CSV table of C-alpha atoms and ligand atoms in Angstrom, one decimal:
chain,number,residue,atom,x,y,z
I,1,UNK,CA,6.6,-5.2,-16.3
I,2,UNK,CA,4.8,-7.6,-17.5
I,3,UNK,CA,2.5,-8.8,-13.9
I,4,UNK,CA,3.3,-12.4,-12.4
I,5,UNK,CA,1.1,-14.8,-11.9
I,6,UNK,CA,0.8,-18.5,-9.5
I,7,UNK,CA,0.2,-21.3,-11.2
I,8,UNK,CA,-1.5,-24.5,-8.8
I,9,UNK,CA,-1.1,-28.3,-10.7
I,10,UNK,CA,-2.4,-31.3,-9.2
I,11,UNK,CA,-1.2,-35.0,-11.3
I,12,UNK,CA,-0.3,-38.3,-11.6
I,13,UNK,CA,2.5,-39.9,-11.8
I,14,UNK,CA,2.6,-43.0,-14.6
I,15,UNK,CA,6.0,-44.2,-13.1
I,16,UNK,CA,5.6,-47.0,-10.2
I,17,UNK,CA,7.7,-45.3,-7.0
I,18,UNK,CA,11.0,-48.1,-6.8
I,19,UNK,CA,12.3,-46.3,-3.8
I,20,UNK,CA,11.7,-48.0,-0.5
I,21,UNK,CA,14.1,-45.8,1.3
I,22,UNK,CA,14.2,-41.7,2.2
I,23,UNK,CA,16.1,-40.5,-1.3
I,24,UNK,CA,14.2,-39.0,-3.9
I,25,UNK,CA,13.2,-41.2,-6.4
I,26,UNK,CA,15.2,-40.5,-9.8
I,27,UNK,CA,12.6,-39.7,-12.3
I,28,UNK,CA,11.9,-37.2,-10.1
I,29,UNK,CA,15.1,-36.2,-9.5
I,30,UNK,CA,15.7,-36.1,-13.5
I,31,UNK,CA,12.5,-34.2,-13.3
I,32,UNK,CA,14.3,-31.0,-10.5
I,33,UNK,CA,16.9,-31.7,-12.4
I,34,UNK,CA,15.2,-29.8,-15.7
I,35,UNK,CA,12.9,-27.9,-13.5
I,36,UNK,CA,16.4,-25.6,-12.1
I,37,UNK,CA,18.1,-26.2,-15.2
I,38,UNK,CA,15.3,-24.3,-16.8
I,39,UNK,CA,13.1,-22.5,-14.6
I,40,UNK,CA,15.8,-19.7,-14.5
I,41,UNK,CA,16.5,-18.1,-17.6
I,42,UNK,CA,12.5,-18.1,-18.0
I,43,UNK,CA,11.7,-16.2,-14.7
I,44,UNK,CA,10.2,-18.6,-13.7
I,45,UNK,CA,10.1,-19.8,-9.4
I,46,UNK,CA,8.4,-22.7,-8.2
I,47,UNK,CA,7.3,-25.5,-5.4
I,48,UNK,CA,7.2,-29.3,-6.4
I,49,UNK,CA,5.7,-31.9,-3.8
I,50,UNK,CA,5.2,-35.3,-4.6
I,51,UNK,CA,3.8,-38.0,-2.5
I,52,UNK,CA,1.5,-41.2,-3.1
I,53,UNK,CA,2.3,-40.7,-6.7
I,54,UNK,CA,1.0,-37.4,-7.4
I,55,UNK,CA,2.5,-34.5,-7.9
I,56,UNK,CA,1.4,-30.9,-6.4
I,57,UNK,CA,3.1,-27.9,-8.3
I,58,UNK,CA,3.1,-24.3,-7.5
I,59,UNK,CA,4.5,-22.3,-10.5
I,60,UNK,CA,5.0,-18.9,-10.7
I,61,UNK,CA,6.1,-16.3,-12.9
I,62,UNK,CA,5.0,-14.0,-16.5
I,63,UNK,CA,2.0,-15.6,-18.1
I,64,UNK,CA,4.0,-16.0,-21.1
I,65,UNK,CA,6.1,-18.5,-19.9
I,66,UNK,CA,3.4,-20.6,-18.0
I,67,UNK,CA,1.3,-20.9,-21.2
I,68,UNK,CA,4.5,-22.3,-22.6
I,69,UNK,CA,5.7,-24.7,-19.8
I,70,UNK,CA,2.3,-25.8,-19.2
I,71,UNK,CA,2.5,-26.6,-22.8
I,72,UNK,CA,5.8,-28.9,-22.3
I,73,UNK,CA,4.1,-30.7,-19.2
I,74,UNK,CA,1.4,-31.8,-20.8
I,75,UNK,CA,3.3,-34.0,-23.4
I,76,UNK,CA,5.4,-35.6,-20.9
I,77,UNK,CA,4.4,-39.1,-20.2
I,78,UNK,CA,5.6,-39.2,-16.8
I,79,UNK,CA,2.4,-38.2,-15.9
I,80,UNK,CA,-1.0,-37.6,-16.8
I,81,UNK,CA,-4.6,-35.8,-15.4
I,82,UNK,CA,-2.5,-32.9,-15.2
I,83,UNK,CA,-5.6,-30.5,-13.2
I,84,UNK,CA,-5.5,-26.8,-13.2
I,85,UNK,CA,-6.0,-26.1,-9.4
I,86,UNK,CA,-6.4,-22.4,-9.5
I,87,UNK,CA,-4.6,-19.4,-11.3
I,88,UNK,CA,-4.2,-15.9,-10.5
I,89,UNK,CA,-2.1,-12.2,-10.2
I,90,UNK,CA,0.3,-12.3,-8.1
I,91,UNK,CA,2.4,-9.2,-6.7
I,92,UNK,CA,4.8,-11.1,-5.6
I,93,UNK,CA,6.3,-14.3,-6.4
I,94,UNK,CA,6.2,-16.9,-2.6
I,95,UNK,CA,8.7,-18.6,-4.2
I,96,UNK,CA,11.3,-16.7,-5.6
I,97,UNK,CA,14.5,-17.8,-5.3
I,98,UNK,CA,14.0,-21.3,-6.0
I,99,UNK,CA,14.1,-22.6,-9.4
I,100,UNK,CA,11.8,-25.3,-7.9
I,101,UNK,CA,12.0,-26.5,-4.4
I,102,UNK,CA,11.2,-30.3,-3.7
I,103,UNK,CA,9.1,-31.2,-0.8
I,104,UNK,CA,8.9,-35.1,-0.6
I,105,UNK,CA,6.9,-36.7,1.8
I,106,UNK,CA,6.7,-35.5,4.7
I,107,UNK,CA,5.4,-35.7,8.8
I,108,UNK,CA,3.7,-32.2,8.2
I,109,UNK,CA,2.1,-32.9,4.7
I,110,UNK,CA,0.8,-36.4,7.0
I,111,UNK,CA,-0.3,-34.3,9.7
I,112,UNK,CA,-2.2,-31.6,6.8
I,113,UNK,CA,-4.1,-34.6,5.4
I,114,UNK,CA,-4.8,-36.4,9.1
I,115,UNK,CA,-6.3,-32.8,9.6
I,116,UNK,CA,-8.1,-33.2,6.6
I,117,UNK,CA,-9.5,-37.0,7.4
I,118,UNK,CA,-7.2,-38.6,4.4
I,119,UNK,CA,-4.1,-40.7,5.5
I,120,UNK,CA,-2.9,-40.8,1.2
I,121,UNK,CA,-2.3,-38.2,-0.6
I,122,UNK,CA,-4.8,-37.6,-3.3
I,123,UNK,CA,-5.4,-33.8,-3.6
I,124,UNK,CA,-7.6,-34.6,-6.6
I,125,UNK,CA,-10.0,-35.0,-3.2
I,126,UNK,CA,-9.5,-31.4,-1.6
I,127,UNK,CA,-11.6,-28.8,-1.8
I,128,UNK,CA,-10.5,-25.3,-1.2
I,129,UNK,CA,-9.7,-24.8,2.0
I,130,UNK,CA,-7.3,-28.1,1.7
I,131,UNK,CA,-6.0,-26.8,-1.6
I,132,UNK,CA,-4.8,-23.4,-0.1
I,133,UNK,CA,-3.0,-25.1,3.2
I,134,UNK,CA,-1.8,-27.3,1.2
I,135,UNK,CA,0.2,-24.1,-0.2
I,136,UNK,CA,0.5,-22.6,2.4
I,137,UNK,CA,2.5,-25.4,4.3
I,138,UNK,CA,5.0,-25.5,1.3
I,139,UNK,CA,5.7,-21.1,1.1
I,140,UNK,CA,6.5,-22.7,5.1
I,141,UNK,CA,8.9,-25.2,4.0
I,142,UNK,CA,10.3,-23.2,1.7
I,143,UNK,CA,10.7,-20.0,3.5
I,144,UNK,CA,12.7,-22.2,5.7
I,145,UNK,CA,15.6,-23.4,4.4
I,146,UNK,CA,18.0,-21.8,2.0
I,147,UNK,CA,17.4,-21.7,-1.5
I,148,UNK,CA,21.0,-21.9,-3.2
I,149,UNK,CA,22.7,-25.2,-1.3
I,150,UNK,CA,19.3,-26.6,-1.1
I,151,UNK,CA,18.9,-26.5,-4.8
I,152,UNK,CA,21.6,-27.8,-5.8
I,153,UNK,CA,21.6,-29.5,-8.9
I,154,UNK,CA,22.7,-33.2,-8.8
I,155,UNK,CA,22.8,-36.0,-10.9
I,156,UNK,CA,19.6,-38.2,-10.0
I,157,UNK,CA,20.6,-41.8,-7.8
I,158,UNK,CA,21.5,-44.2,-10.2
I,159,UNK,CA,18.3,-47.1,-10.0
I,160,UNK,CA,19.0,-50.8,-9.6
I,161,UNK,CA,18.1,-50.9,-13.1
I,162,UNK,CA,21.5,-48.9,-14.1
I,163,UNK,CA,23.6,-50.8,-12.5
I,164,UNK,CA,22.3,-54.2,-13.9
I,165,UNK,CA,23.2,-52.5,-17.5
I,166,UNK,CA,26.4,-51.0,-16.6
I,167,UNK,CA,27.8,-54.1,-14.5
I,168,UNK,CA,26.1,-56.4,-18.5
I,169,UNK,CA,27.4,-53.5,-20.4
I,170,UNK,CA,31.5,-55.0,-19.1
I,171,UNK,CA,30.5,-57.9,-19.1
I,172,UNK,CA,30.0,-58.2,-22.7
I,173,UNK,CA,33.2,-55.6,-22.9
I,174,UNK,CA,35.3,-58.9,-20.8
I,175,UNK,CA,33.9,-61.4,-23.7
I,176,UNK,CA,34.7,-59.6,-26.8
I,177,UNK,CA,38.7,-58.9,-25.4
I,178,UNK,CA,38.8,-62.2,-24.4
I,179,UNK,CA,37.2,-64.1,-27.5
I,180,UNK,CA,39.6,-61.2,-29.5
I,181,UNK,CA,42.2,-62.6,-27.5
I,182,UNK,CA,41.7,-66.5,-27.6
I,183,UNK,CA,41.6,-65.6,-31.4
I,184,UNK,CA,44.7,-63.8,-31.9
I,185,UNK,CA,47.1,-66.8,-30.3
I,186,UNK,CA,45.5,-68.8,-32.2
I,187,UNK,CA,46.3,-67.1,-35.0
I,188,UNK,CA,49.8,-66.8,-34.1
I,189,UNK,CA,50.4,-70.7,-32.5
I,190,UNK,CA,48.8,-71.7,-36.0
I,191,UNK,CA,51.8,-69.3,-37.3
I,192,UNK,CA,54.2,-71.0,-35.6
I,193,UNK,CA,53.4,-74.7,-36.3
I,194,UNK,CA,53.4,-73.1,-40.3
I,195,UNK,CA,57.2,-71.5,-39.3
I,196,UNK,CA,58.3,-75.0,-38.0
I,197,UNK,CA,56.7,-77.1,-40.9
I,198,UNK,CA,58.2,-75.4,-43.5
I,199,UNK,CA,61.4,-75.8,-42.0
I,200,UNK,CA,62.4,-71.1,-41.5
I,201,UNK,CA,62.6,-72.5,-37.6
I,202,UNK,CA,65.3,-75.4,-36.2
D,1,FAD,P1,15.5,-32.6,-22.4
D,1,FAD,O1,15.8,-32.8,-20.6
D,1,FAD,O2,16.3,-32.1,-23.0
D,1,FAD,O3,14.5,-33.7,-22.6
D,1,FAD,C1,14.0,-33.7,-23.8
D,1,FAD,C2,12.7,-34.1,-24.1
D,1,FAD,O4,12.7,-35.7,-23.7
D,1,FAD,C3,11.5,-33.3,-23.6
D,1,FAD,O5,10.4,-33.5,-24.3
D,1,FAD,C4,11.2,-34.8,-22.7
D,1,FAD,O6,10.1,-33.7,-22.2
D,1,FAD,C5,11.3,-35.5,-22.6
D,1,FAD,N1,12.4,-36.0,-21.4
D,1,FAD,C6,12.9,-36.6,-21.1
D,1,FAD,N2,13.3,-37.6,-20.2
D,1,FAD,C7,12.3,-38.0,-20.0
D,1,FAD,C8,11.4,-39.6,-19.4
D,1,FAD,N3,12.2,-39.9,-17.7
D,1,FAD,N4,10.5,-39.6,-19.7
D,1,FAD,C9,9.6,-39.2,-20.6
D,1,FAD,N5,10.1,-37.9,-21.0
D,1,FAD,C10,11.6,-37.6,-21.1
D,1,FAD,N6,10.6,-28.4,-16.0
D,1,FAD,C11,10.7,-27.6,-16.5
D,1,FAD,O7,11.4,-26.7,-17.5
D,1,FAD,N7,10.2,-26.4,-15.7
D,1,FAD,C12,9.4,-27.3,-14.8
D,1,FAD,O8,9.1,-26.8,-13.6
D,1,FAD,C13,9.2,-28.9,-14.8
D,1,FAD,N8,8.2,-29.4,-14.2
D,1,FAD,C14,8.0,-30.6,-14.2
D,1,FAD,C15,7.1,-31.4,-13.4
D,1,FAD,C16,5.8,-32.5,-13.7
D,1,FAD,C17,5.3,-33.6,-12.2
D,1,FAD,C18,6.9,-32.9,-14.7
D,1,FAD,C19,6.6,-34.4,-14.7
D,1,FAD,C20,8.2,-32.5,-15.7
D,1,FAD,C21,8.7,-31.5,-15.3
D,1,FAD,N9,9.5,-31.3,-16.0
D,1,FAD,C22,9.5,-29.6,-15.7
D,1,FAD,C23,9.6,-31.5,-17.3
D,1,FAD,C24,9.0,-30.5,-18.7
D,1,FAD,O9,8.0,-31.8,-18.5
D,1,FAD,C25,10.0,-31.1,-19.6
D,1,FAD,O10,10.7,-32.7,-19.5
D,1,FAD,C26,11.5,-30.0,-19.6
D,1,FAD,O11,10.9,-29.3,-19.3
D,1,FAD,C27,12.3,-30.6,-21.1
D,1,FAD,O12,13.0,-30.2,-21.2
D,1,FAD,P2,14.3,-29.8,-22.2
D,1,FAD,O13,13.9,-29.0,-22.8
D,1,FAD,O14,15.5,-28.9,-21.3
D,1,FAD,O15,14.4,-31.3,-22.3
């Protein structure tokens, strides 16, 4: 049976966070949808943390599947500076059942950062002990919840710009329909005048 590996990498988000509420960023929602759609058939499990413009992802699975996904991740323009922090063989996956657990910035991560003397999540500054502590926290968070219900892929929240785009499209359709209706009524008026002038109508 092929051996299972765990890879931990970090990267910088290339998009600006525009969601002041606690809801999931639309871009991250899309990433989670892709992960949860693709990972099960590739035998991959893992966890994704996003905070202060940085990603911290743990992926577990067979070497070939991890290599293939890494190749894809390196091409993804939604993040950059992808840096592998660790990669090694493991006995059992610790995120079994999680095609991609998502952990948003939360108080326990803030507490962990405070214990490192840091106030912002910048994993590029982490030493080995801090990386280990972050993985342990993500494992704890995953063990504390049920994968099935929490992971049901859902459509990412539509952004305000999506809403504006849709409203604009509706307004354009309405304008075209009014122009066509106006043209049709002008044509019927002209036909009525012509018919009247030629004495067809009384
Ligand atoms: P589709 O979803 O059909 O997308 C088609 C193409 O468009 C792909 O090349 C994709 O990269 C690109 N694309 C789609 N949306 C955008 C966008 N908004 N901006 C730029 N390019 C876009 N994928 C996984 O399968 N498993 C993971 O665990 C995983 N983790 C990720 C973690 C991070 C931090 C990021 C940034 C991405 C992650 N992805 C993951 C996404 C991965 O990089 C690929 O985009 C995805 O696997 C492609 O899925 P697909 O082949 O089904 O293509």
